[in-house]
Amino acid sequence: MTDIVFVLNGPNLNLLGTREPEIYGSTTLADIAAILEQKAGEIGLTVDFRQTNHEGVLVDWLHEAHAAGAKAVLLNAAAYTHTSIALLDAIKAIDVPVIEVHLSDPATREGFRHLSYVGMAAVDEVKGLGANGYAVALEKAAAL
Ligand code: CA2
């Protein structure tokens, strides 16, 4: 096992900070990456921070985290959280613990956000804390 934590972000999160700030806040994904990289350095971890709009790419990256012997994956699969059996299968197929992350709390939003395939296999979750939730999740990863 290495000290690498993969931080994987799904569709539309590249727009963070530019739209719907009342739901997702005004921090950009680049800001979050910078905060996490600094925090990771302080606690002796390395983060590999990525975003894609494509479901299969997230599956490939989960496999890559496994092949790299990553310590953990922080996964904000965005809308694929609620639809993707492929992601559920990938999380179950790898040895790396996955922590589910969301900026908002999907349980307090529309009904279609209440189901989480990611949550069926994740070891932990951080929801509703905005951008700070990523740092909280990194601390959880450090404690695994
Ligand atoms: O709260 C979260 O982190 C979500 O994963 C965000 C997803 C949503 O589908 C999940 O239910 C909860 C949506 C990400 C869209 O990101 C945007 C960012 C800026 C502007 C518009 C969308």
Short mmCIF file of N, CA and C in Angstrom, two decimals, residues 2-132:
data_model
loop_
_atom_site.label_atom_id
_atom_site.label_comp_id
_atom_site.label_asym_id
_atom_site.label_seq_id
_atom_site.Cartn_x
_atom_site.Cartn_y
_atom_site.Cartn_z
N THR A 2 0.46 2.26 -0.76
CA THR A 2 1.22 3.52 -0.84
C THR A 2 0.51 4.60 -0.02
N ASP A 3 1.12 5.80 0.00
CA ASP A 3 0.47 6.92 0.69
C ASP A 3 -0.38 7.76 -0.26
N ILE A 4 -0.67 7.20 -1.44
CA ILE A 4 -1.45 7.97 -2.44
C ILE A 4 -2.94 7.83 -2.18
N VAL A 5 -3.62 8.97 -2.17
CA VAL A 5 -5.08 8.99 -2.12
C VAL A 5 -5.59 9.57 -3.43
N PHE A 6 -6.33 8.76 -4.17
CA PHE A 6 -6.95 9.24 -5.40
C PHE A 6 -8.21 10.03 -5.03
N VAL A 7 -8.37 11.20 -5.63
CA VAL A 7 -9.58 12.01 -5.42
C VAL A 7 -10.25 12.16 -6.78
N LEU A 8 -11.35 11.44 -6.95
CA LEU A 8 -11.98 11.32 -8.26
C LEU A 8 -13.32 12.06 -8.28
N ASN A 9 -13.47 12.91 -9.27
CA ASN A 9 -14.66 13.76 -9.38
C ASN A 9 -15.37 13.51 -10.70
N GLY A 10 -16.69 13.42 -10.64
CA GLY A 10 -17.49 13.08 -11.80
C GLY A 10 -18.06 14.27 -12.55
N PRO A 11 -19.11 14.02 -13.34
CA PRO A 11 -19.57 14.97 -14.33
C PRO A 11 -20.04 16.30 -13.78
N ASN A 12 -19.66 17.33 -14.50
CA ASN A 12 -20.06 18.72 -14.27
C ASN A 12 -19.33 19.39 -13.11
N LEU A 13 -18.57 18.63 -12.35
CA LEU A 13 -17.86 19.25 -11.22
C LEU A 13 -16.74 20.18 -11.70
N ASN A 14 -16.36 20.08 -12.97
CA ASN A 14 -15.42 21.06 -13.53
C ASN A 14 -16.03 22.47 -13.55
N LEU A 15 -17.36 22.55 -13.43
CA LEU A 15 -18.04 23.86 -13.43
C LEU A 15 -18.18 24.46 -12.04
N LEU A 16 -17.69 23.75 -11.06
CA LEU A 16 -17.86 24.19 -9.66
C LEU A 16 -17.36 25.63 -9.49
N GLY A 17 -18.15 26.41 -8.74
CA GLY A 17 -17.77 27.80 -8.48
C GLY A 17 -18.28 28.76 -9.53
N THR A 18 -18.87 28.23 -10.61
CA THR A 18 -19.34 29.11 -11.69
C THR A 18 -20.85 29.13 -11.82
N ARG A 19 -21.54 28.12 -11.28
CA ARG A 19 -22.99 28.00 -11.40
C ARG A 19 -23.55 27.45 -10.08
N GLU A 20 -24.80 27.76 -9.78
CA GLU A 20 -25.51 27.24 -8.61
C GLU A 20 -24.70 27.34 -7.31
N PRO A 21 -24.13 28.52 -7.02
CA PRO A 21 -23.34 28.65 -5.78
C PRO A 21 -24.16 28.43 -4.52
N GLU A 22 -25.50 28.65 -4.63
CA GLU A 22 -26.36 28.45 -3.45
C GLU A 22 -26.41 26.98 -3.04
N ILE A 23 -26.14 26.09 -3.98
CA ILE A 23 -26.12 24.65 -3.67
C ILE A 23 -24.69 24.16 -3.45
N TYR A 24 -23.79 24.55 -4.35
CA TYR A 24 -22.46 23.93 -4.36
C TYR A 24 -21.34 24.85 -3.85
N GLY A 25 -21.68 26.12 -3.53
CA GLY A 25 -20.65 27.04 -3.05
C GLY A 25 -19.91 27.71 -4.19
N SER A 26 -18.96 28.58 -3.84
CA SER A 26 -18.25 29.36 -4.86
C SER A 26 -16.79 28.93 -5.00
N THR A 27 -16.40 27.92 -4.27
CA THR A 27 -15.03 27.39 -4.39
C THR A 27 -14.93 26.57 -5.68
N THR A 28 -13.86 26.76 -6.42
CA THR A 28 -13.69 25.99 -7.65
C THR A 28 -13.04 24.64 -7.35
N LEU A 29 -13.11 23.74 -8.33
CA LEU A 29 -12.48 22.43 -8.13
C LEU A 29 -10.95 22.59 -8.03
N ALA A 30 -10.41 23.56 -8.76
CA ALA A 30 -8.96 23.82 -8.66
C ALA A 30 -8.60 24.29 -7.25
N ASP A 31 -9.48 25.11 -6.64
CA ASP A 31 -9.25 25.55 -5.26
C ASP A 31 -9.23 24.34 -4.33
N ILE A 32 -10.19 23.44 -4.52
CA ILE A 32 -10.27 22.25 -3.65
C ILE A 32 -9.01 21.40 -3.82
N ALA A 33 -8.56 21.24 -5.07
CA ALA A 33 -7.35 20.45 -5.31
C ALA A 33 -6.16 21.06 -4.57
N ALA A 34 -6.05 22.39 -4.62
CA ALA A 34 -4.91 23.05 -3.97
C ALA A 34 -4.98 22.87 -2.45
N ILE A 35 -6.18 23.01 -1.88
CA ILE A 35 -6.36 22.84 -0.43
C ILE A 35 -5.97 21.42 -0.03
N LEU A 36 -6.45 20.45 -0.81
CA LEU A 36 -6.18 19.04 -0.47
C LEU A 36 -4.70 18.70 -0.60
N GLU A 37 -4.06 19.26 -1.64
CA GLU A 37 -2.63 18.97 -1.83
C GLU A 37 -1.82 19.49 -0.65
N GLN A 38 -2.19 20.69 -0.17
CA GLN A 38 -1.49 21.24 0.99
C GLN A 38 -1.74 20.38 2.24
N LYS A 39 -3.01 20.06 2.47
CA LYS A 39 -3.35 19.26 3.66
C LYS A 39 -2.70 17.88 3.60
N ALA A 40 -2.69 17.28 2.42
CA ALA A 40 -2.08 15.96 2.27
C ALA A 40 -0.60 16.02 2.66
N GLY A 41 0.08 17.07 2.21
CA GLY A 41 1.50 17.23 2.54
C GLY A 41 1.71 17.32 4.05
N GLU A 42 0.79 18.00 4.72
CA GLU A 42 0.91 18.17 6.18
C GLU A 42 0.75 16.86 6.93
N ILE A 43 -0.04 15.94 6.35
CA ILE A 43 -0.30 14.69 7.08
C ILE A 43 0.40 13.49 6.43
N GLY A 44 1.34 13.77 5.55
CA GLY A 44 2.17 12.70 5.01
C GLY A 44 1.52 11.87 3.92
N LEU A 45 0.54 12.45 3.23
CA LEU A 45 -0.11 11.75 2.13
C LEU A 45 0.15 12.50 0.82
N THR A 46 -0.12 11.82 -0.28
CA THR A 46 -0.05 12.44 -1.60
C THR A 46 -1.43 12.30 -2.24
N VAL A 47 -1.93 13.37 -2.84
CA VAL A 47 -3.21 13.23 -3.52
C VAL A 47 -3.02 13.26 -5.04
N ASP A 48 -3.82 12.45 -5.70
CA ASP A 48 -3.89 12.44 -7.16
C ASP A 48 -5.32 12.86 -7.48
N PHE A 49 -5.48 14.12 -7.86
CA PHE A 49 -6.81 14.76 -7.95
C PHE A 49 -7.25 14.83 -9.41
N ARG A 50 -8.42 14.30 -9.72
CA ARG A 50 -8.86 14.22 -11.12
C ARG A 50 -10.37 14.51 -11.25
N GLN A 51 -10.75 14.92 -12.47
CA GLN A 51 -12.19 15.10 -12.79
C GLN A 51 -12.44 14.60 -14.20
N THR A 52 -13.57 13.94 -14.40
CA THR A 52 -13.99 13.52 -15.74
C THR A 52 -15.50 13.62 -15.85
N ASN A 53 -15.96 13.80 -17.07
CA ASN A 53 -17.40 13.79 -17.33
C ASN A 53 -17.89 12.43 -17.81
N HIS A 54 -17.01 11.42 -17.78
CA HIS A 54 -17.31 10.13 -18.41
C HIS A 54 -17.30 8.97 -17.39
N GLU A 55 -18.38 8.23 -17.36
CA GLU A 55 -18.56 7.14 -16.39
C GLU A 55 -17.44 6.10 -16.49
N GLY A 56 -17.13 5.65 -17.72
CA GLY A 56 -16.13 4.60 -17.88
C GLY A 56 -14.74 5.05 -17.45
N VAL A 57 -14.48 6.33 -17.58
CA VAL A 57 -13.19 6.84 -17.12
C VAL A 57 -13.09 6.71 -15.59
N LEU A 58 -14.19 6.98 -14.90
CA LEU A 58 -14.18 6.78 -13.44
C LEU A 58 -13.90 5.32 -13.10
N VAL A 59 -14.51 4.39 -13.86
CA VAL A 59 -14.26 2.96 -13.65
C VAL A 59 -12.77 2.66 -13.86
N ASP A 60 -12.22 3.18 -14.96
CA ASP A 60 -10.78 2.95 -15.24
C ASP A 60 -9.92 3.50 -14.11
N TRP A 61 -10.28 4.67 -13.61
CA TRP A 61 -9.45 5.28 -12.55
C TRP A 61 -9.56 4.50 -11.23
N LEU A 62 -10.73 3.91 -10.96
CA LEU A 62 -10.83 3.06 -9.76
C LEU A 62 -9.91 1.84 -9.91
N HIS A 63 -9.88 1.26 -11.11
CA HIS A 63 -8.95 0.14 -11.35
C HIS A 63 -7.50 0.60 -11.18
N GLU A 64 -7.22 1.80 -11.67
CA GLU A 64 -5.85 2.35 -11.58
C GLU A 64 -5.46 2.56 -10.11
N ALA A 65 -6.40 3.03 -9.31
CA ALA A 65 -6.12 3.21 -7.87
C ALA A 65 -5.74 1.88 -7.24
N HIS A 66 -6.46 0.84 -7.65
CA HIS A 66 -6.16 -0.51 -7.16
C HIS A 66 -4.76 -0.95 -7.59
N ALA A 67 -4.48 -0.77 -8.89
CA ALA A 67 -3.17 -1.20 -9.43
C ALA A 67 -2.03 -0.44 -8.77
N ALA A 68 -2.29 0.82 -8.40
CA ALA A 68 -1.25 1.66 -7.78
C ALA A 68 -1.10 1.36 -6.29
N GLY A 69 -1.99 0.54 -5.74
CA GLY A 69 -1.94 0.26 -4.31
C GLY A 69 -2.29 1.49 -3.47
N ALA A 70 -3.23 2.27 -3.98
CA ALA A 70 -3.60 3.51 -3.28
C ALA A 70 -4.14 3.21 -1.88
N LYS A 71 -3.92 4.18 -0.98
CA LYS A 71 -4.41 4.03 0.39
C LYS A 71 -5.93 4.14 0.44
N ALA A 72 -6.48 5.02 -0.38
CA ALA A 72 -7.94 5.23 -0.39
C ALA A 72 -8.31 6.00 -1.65
N VAL A 73 -9.60 5.98 -1.94
CA VAL A 73 -10.16 6.84 -2.99
C VAL A 73 -11.25 7.70 -2.34
N LEU A 74 -11.17 9.01 -2.57
CA LEU A 74 -12.29 9.89 -2.25
C LEU A 74 -13.06 10.06 -3.54
N LEU A 75 -14.33 9.69 -3.55
CA LEU A 75 -15.10 9.67 -4.80
C LEU A 75 -16.35 10.54 -4.70
N ASN A 76 -16.34 11.63 -5.48
CA ASN A 76 -17.58 12.36 -5.72
C ASN A 76 -17.99 12.04 -7.16
N ALA A 77 -18.81 11.04 -7.29
CA ALA A 77 -19.22 10.58 -8.63
C ALA A 77 -20.32 11.44 -9.21
N ALA A 78 -20.70 12.51 -8.49
CA ALA A 78 -21.75 13.44 -8.96
C ALA A 78 -23.00 12.63 -9.35
N ALA A 79 -23.60 12.93 -10.49
CA ALA A 79 -24.88 12.27 -10.84
C ALA A 79 -24.74 10.76 -11.02
N TYR A 80 -23.54 10.29 -11.38
CA TYR A 80 -23.35 8.84 -11.54
C TYR A 80 -23.52 8.11 -10.20
N THR A 81 -23.38 8.83 -9.10
CA THR A 81 -23.66 8.25 -7.78
C THR A 81 -25.00 7.53 -7.77
N HIS A 82 -25.98 8.17 -8.43
CA HIS A 82 -27.37 7.74 -8.30
C HIS A 82 -27.82 6.79 -9.41
N THR A 83 -26.90 6.51 -10.35
CA THR A 83 -27.31 5.73 -11.53
C THR A 83 -26.38 4.56 -11.86
N SER A 84 -25.16 4.56 -11.33
CA SER A 84 -24.13 3.71 -11.94
C SER A 84 -23.87 2.40 -11.20
N ILE A 85 -24.44 1.32 -11.72
CA ILE A 85 -24.10 -0.01 -11.21
C ILE A 85 -22.67 -0.35 -11.60
N ALA A 86 -22.18 0.22 -12.71
CA ALA A 86 -20.78 0.00 -13.10
C ALA A 86 -19.82 0.52 -12.04
N LEU A 87 -20.13 1.66 -11.47
CA LEU A 87 -19.27 2.17 -10.40
C LEU A 87 -19.38 1.31 -9.15
N LEU A 88 -20.60 0.87 -8.81
CA LEU A 88 -20.77 -0.02 -7.66
C LEU A 88 -19.91 -1.28 -7.86
N ASP A 89 -20.00 -1.88 -9.04
CA ASP A 89 -19.23 -3.10 -9.31
C ASP A 89 -17.73 -2.84 -9.22
N ALA A 90 -17.29 -1.68 -9.74
CA ALA A 90 -15.86 -1.35 -9.71
C ALA A 90 -15.37 -1.18 -8.27
N ILE A 91 -16.17 -0.51 -7.45
CA ILE A 91 -15.77 -0.29 -6.04
C ILE A 91 -15.67 -1.65 -5.32
N LYS A 92 -16.63 -2.53 -5.64
CA LYS A 92 -16.61 -3.87 -5.01
C LYS A 92 -15.45 -4.72 -5.52
N ALA A 93 -14.99 -4.40 -6.75
CA ALA A 93 -13.95 -5.23 -7.38
C ALA A 93 -12.53 -4.88 -6.91
N ILE A 94 -12.39 -3.73 -6.27
CA ILE A 94 -11.03 -3.30 -5.88
C ILE A 94 -10.86 -3.43 -4.37
N ASP A 95 -9.57 -3.53 -3.96
CA ASP A 95 -9.27 -3.65 -2.54
C ASP A 95 -9.20 -2.29 -1.84
N VAL A 96 -9.13 -1.23 -2.62
CA VAL A 96 -8.93 0.11 -2.06
C VAL A 96 -10.22 0.61 -1.41
N PRO A 97 -10.16 1.08 -0.17
CA PRO A 97 -11.37 1.64 0.44
C PRO A 97 -11.79 2.95 -0.23
N VAL A 98 -13.08 3.07 -0.48
CA VAL A 98 -13.63 4.25 -1.15
C VAL A 98 -14.49 5.04 -0.15
N ILE A 99 -14.22 6.32 -0.06
CA ILE A 99 -15.04 7.22 0.77
C ILE A 99 -15.88 8.08 -0.17
N GLU A 100 -17.20 8.02 0.01
CA GLU A 100 -18.13 8.80 -0.82
C GLU A 100 -18.14 10.25 -0.33
N VAL A 101 -18.00 11.17 -1.26
CA VAL A 101 -18.00 12.61 -0.92
C VAL A 101 -19.06 13.33 -1.74
N HIS A 102 -19.80 14.22 -1.08
CA HIS A 102 -20.69 15.14 -1.80
C HIS A 102 -20.63 16.50 -1.16
N LEU A 103 -20.67 17.53 -1.99
CA LEU A 103 -20.71 18.91 -1.49
C LEU A 103 -22.03 19.18 -0.78
N SER A 104 -23.12 18.85 -1.46
CA SER A 104 -24.45 18.99 -0.88
C SER A 104 -24.81 17.71 -0.14
N ASP A 105 -25.98 17.71 0.50
CA ASP A 105 -26.47 16.46 1.09
C ASP A 105 -27.60 15.95 0.22
N PRO A 106 -27.32 14.96 -0.63
CA PRO A 106 -28.36 14.48 -1.57
C PRO A 106 -29.64 14.03 -0.88
N ALA A 107 -29.54 13.58 0.36
CA ALA A 107 -30.73 13.07 1.08
C ALA A 107 -31.75 14.16 1.35
N THR A 108 -31.33 15.42 1.31
CA THR A 108 -32.26 16.54 1.57
C THR A 108 -32.74 17.17 0.27
N ARG A 109 -32.37 16.56 -0.87
CA ARG A 109 -32.73 17.14 -2.17
C ARG A 109 -33.78 16.26 -2.88
N GLU A 110 -33.84 16.35 -4.19
CA GLU A 110 -34.87 15.61 -4.94
C GLU A 110 -34.77 14.10 -4.65
N GLY A 111 -35.92 13.43 -4.75
CA GLY A 111 -35.97 12.01 -4.46
C GLY A 111 -35.00 11.18 -5.27
N PHE A 112 -34.76 11.57 -6.52
CA PHE A 112 -33.88 10.76 -7.37
C PHE A 112 -32.43 10.80 -6.91
N ARG A 113 -32.11 11.71 -5.97
CA ARG A 113 -30.74 11.76 -5.43
C ARG A 113 -30.60 10.93 -4.15
N HIS A 114 -31.69 10.32 -3.69
CA HIS A 114 -31.62 9.61 -2.40
C HIS A 114 -30.96 8.25 -2.51
N LEU A 115 -31.01 7.66 -3.72
CA LEU A 115 -30.35 6.36 -3.93
C LEU A 115 -28.89 6.58 -4.29
N SER A 116 -27.98 5.89 -3.59
CA SER A 116 -26.55 5.99 -3.92
C SER A 116 -25.97 4.60 -4.15
N TYR A 117 -25.65 4.30 -5.42
CA TYR A 117 -24.95 3.05 -5.71
C TYR A 117 -23.55 3.07 -5.12
N VAL A 118 -22.90 4.24 -5.15
CA VAL A 118 -21.56 4.37 -4.55
C VAL A 118 -21.63 4.02 -3.07
N GLY A 119 -22.66 4.52 -2.39
CA GLY A 119 -22.80 4.30 -0.95
C GLY A 119 -23.00 2.84 -0.57
N MET A 120 -23.45 2.02 -1.53
CA MET A 120 -23.65 0.59 -1.25
C MET A 120 -22.33 -0.14 -1.04
N ALA A 121 -21.23 0.45 -1.52
CA ALA A 121 -19.93 -0.23 -1.38
C ALA A 121 -18.87 0.64 -0.70
N ALA A 122 -19.16 1.92 -0.49
CA ALA A 122 -18.17 2.80 0.14
C ALA A 122 -18.02 2.45 1.62
N VAL A 123 -16.84 2.71 2.18
CA VAL A 123 -16.61 2.41 3.60
C VAL A 123 -17.05 3.57 4.48
N ASP A 124 -17.20 4.76 3.91
CA ASP A 124 -17.59 5.92 4.71
C ASP A 124 -18.14 6.98 3.76
N GLU A 125 -18.69 8.04 4.30
CA GLU A 125 -19.27 9.10 3.48
C GLU A 125 -19.11 10.45 4.17
N VAL A 126 -18.99 11.49 3.36
CA VAL A 126 -18.99 12.87 3.86
C VAL A 126 -19.91 13.66 2.94
N LYS A 127 -20.99 14.23 3.52
CA LYS A 127 -21.99 14.90 2.69
C LYS A 127 -22.42 16.20 3.35
N GLY A 128 -22.71 17.20 2.51
CA GLY A 128 -23.34 18.42 3.02
C GLY A 128 -22.40 19.40 3.68
N LEU A 129 -21.10 19.20 3.55
CA LEU A 129 -20.14 20.10 4.18
C LEU A 129 -19.48 21.04 3.18
N GLY A 130 -19.99 21.07 1.94
CA GLY A 130 -19.39 21.92 0.92
C GLY A 130 -17.96 21.48 0.62
N ALA A 131 -17.16 22.44 0.16
CA ALA A 131 -15.79 22.12 -0.24
C ALA A 131 -14.98 21.53 0.92
N ASN A 132 -15.30 21.97 2.15
CA ASN A 132 -14.56 21.47 3.32
C ASN A 132 -14.73 19.96 3.50
#
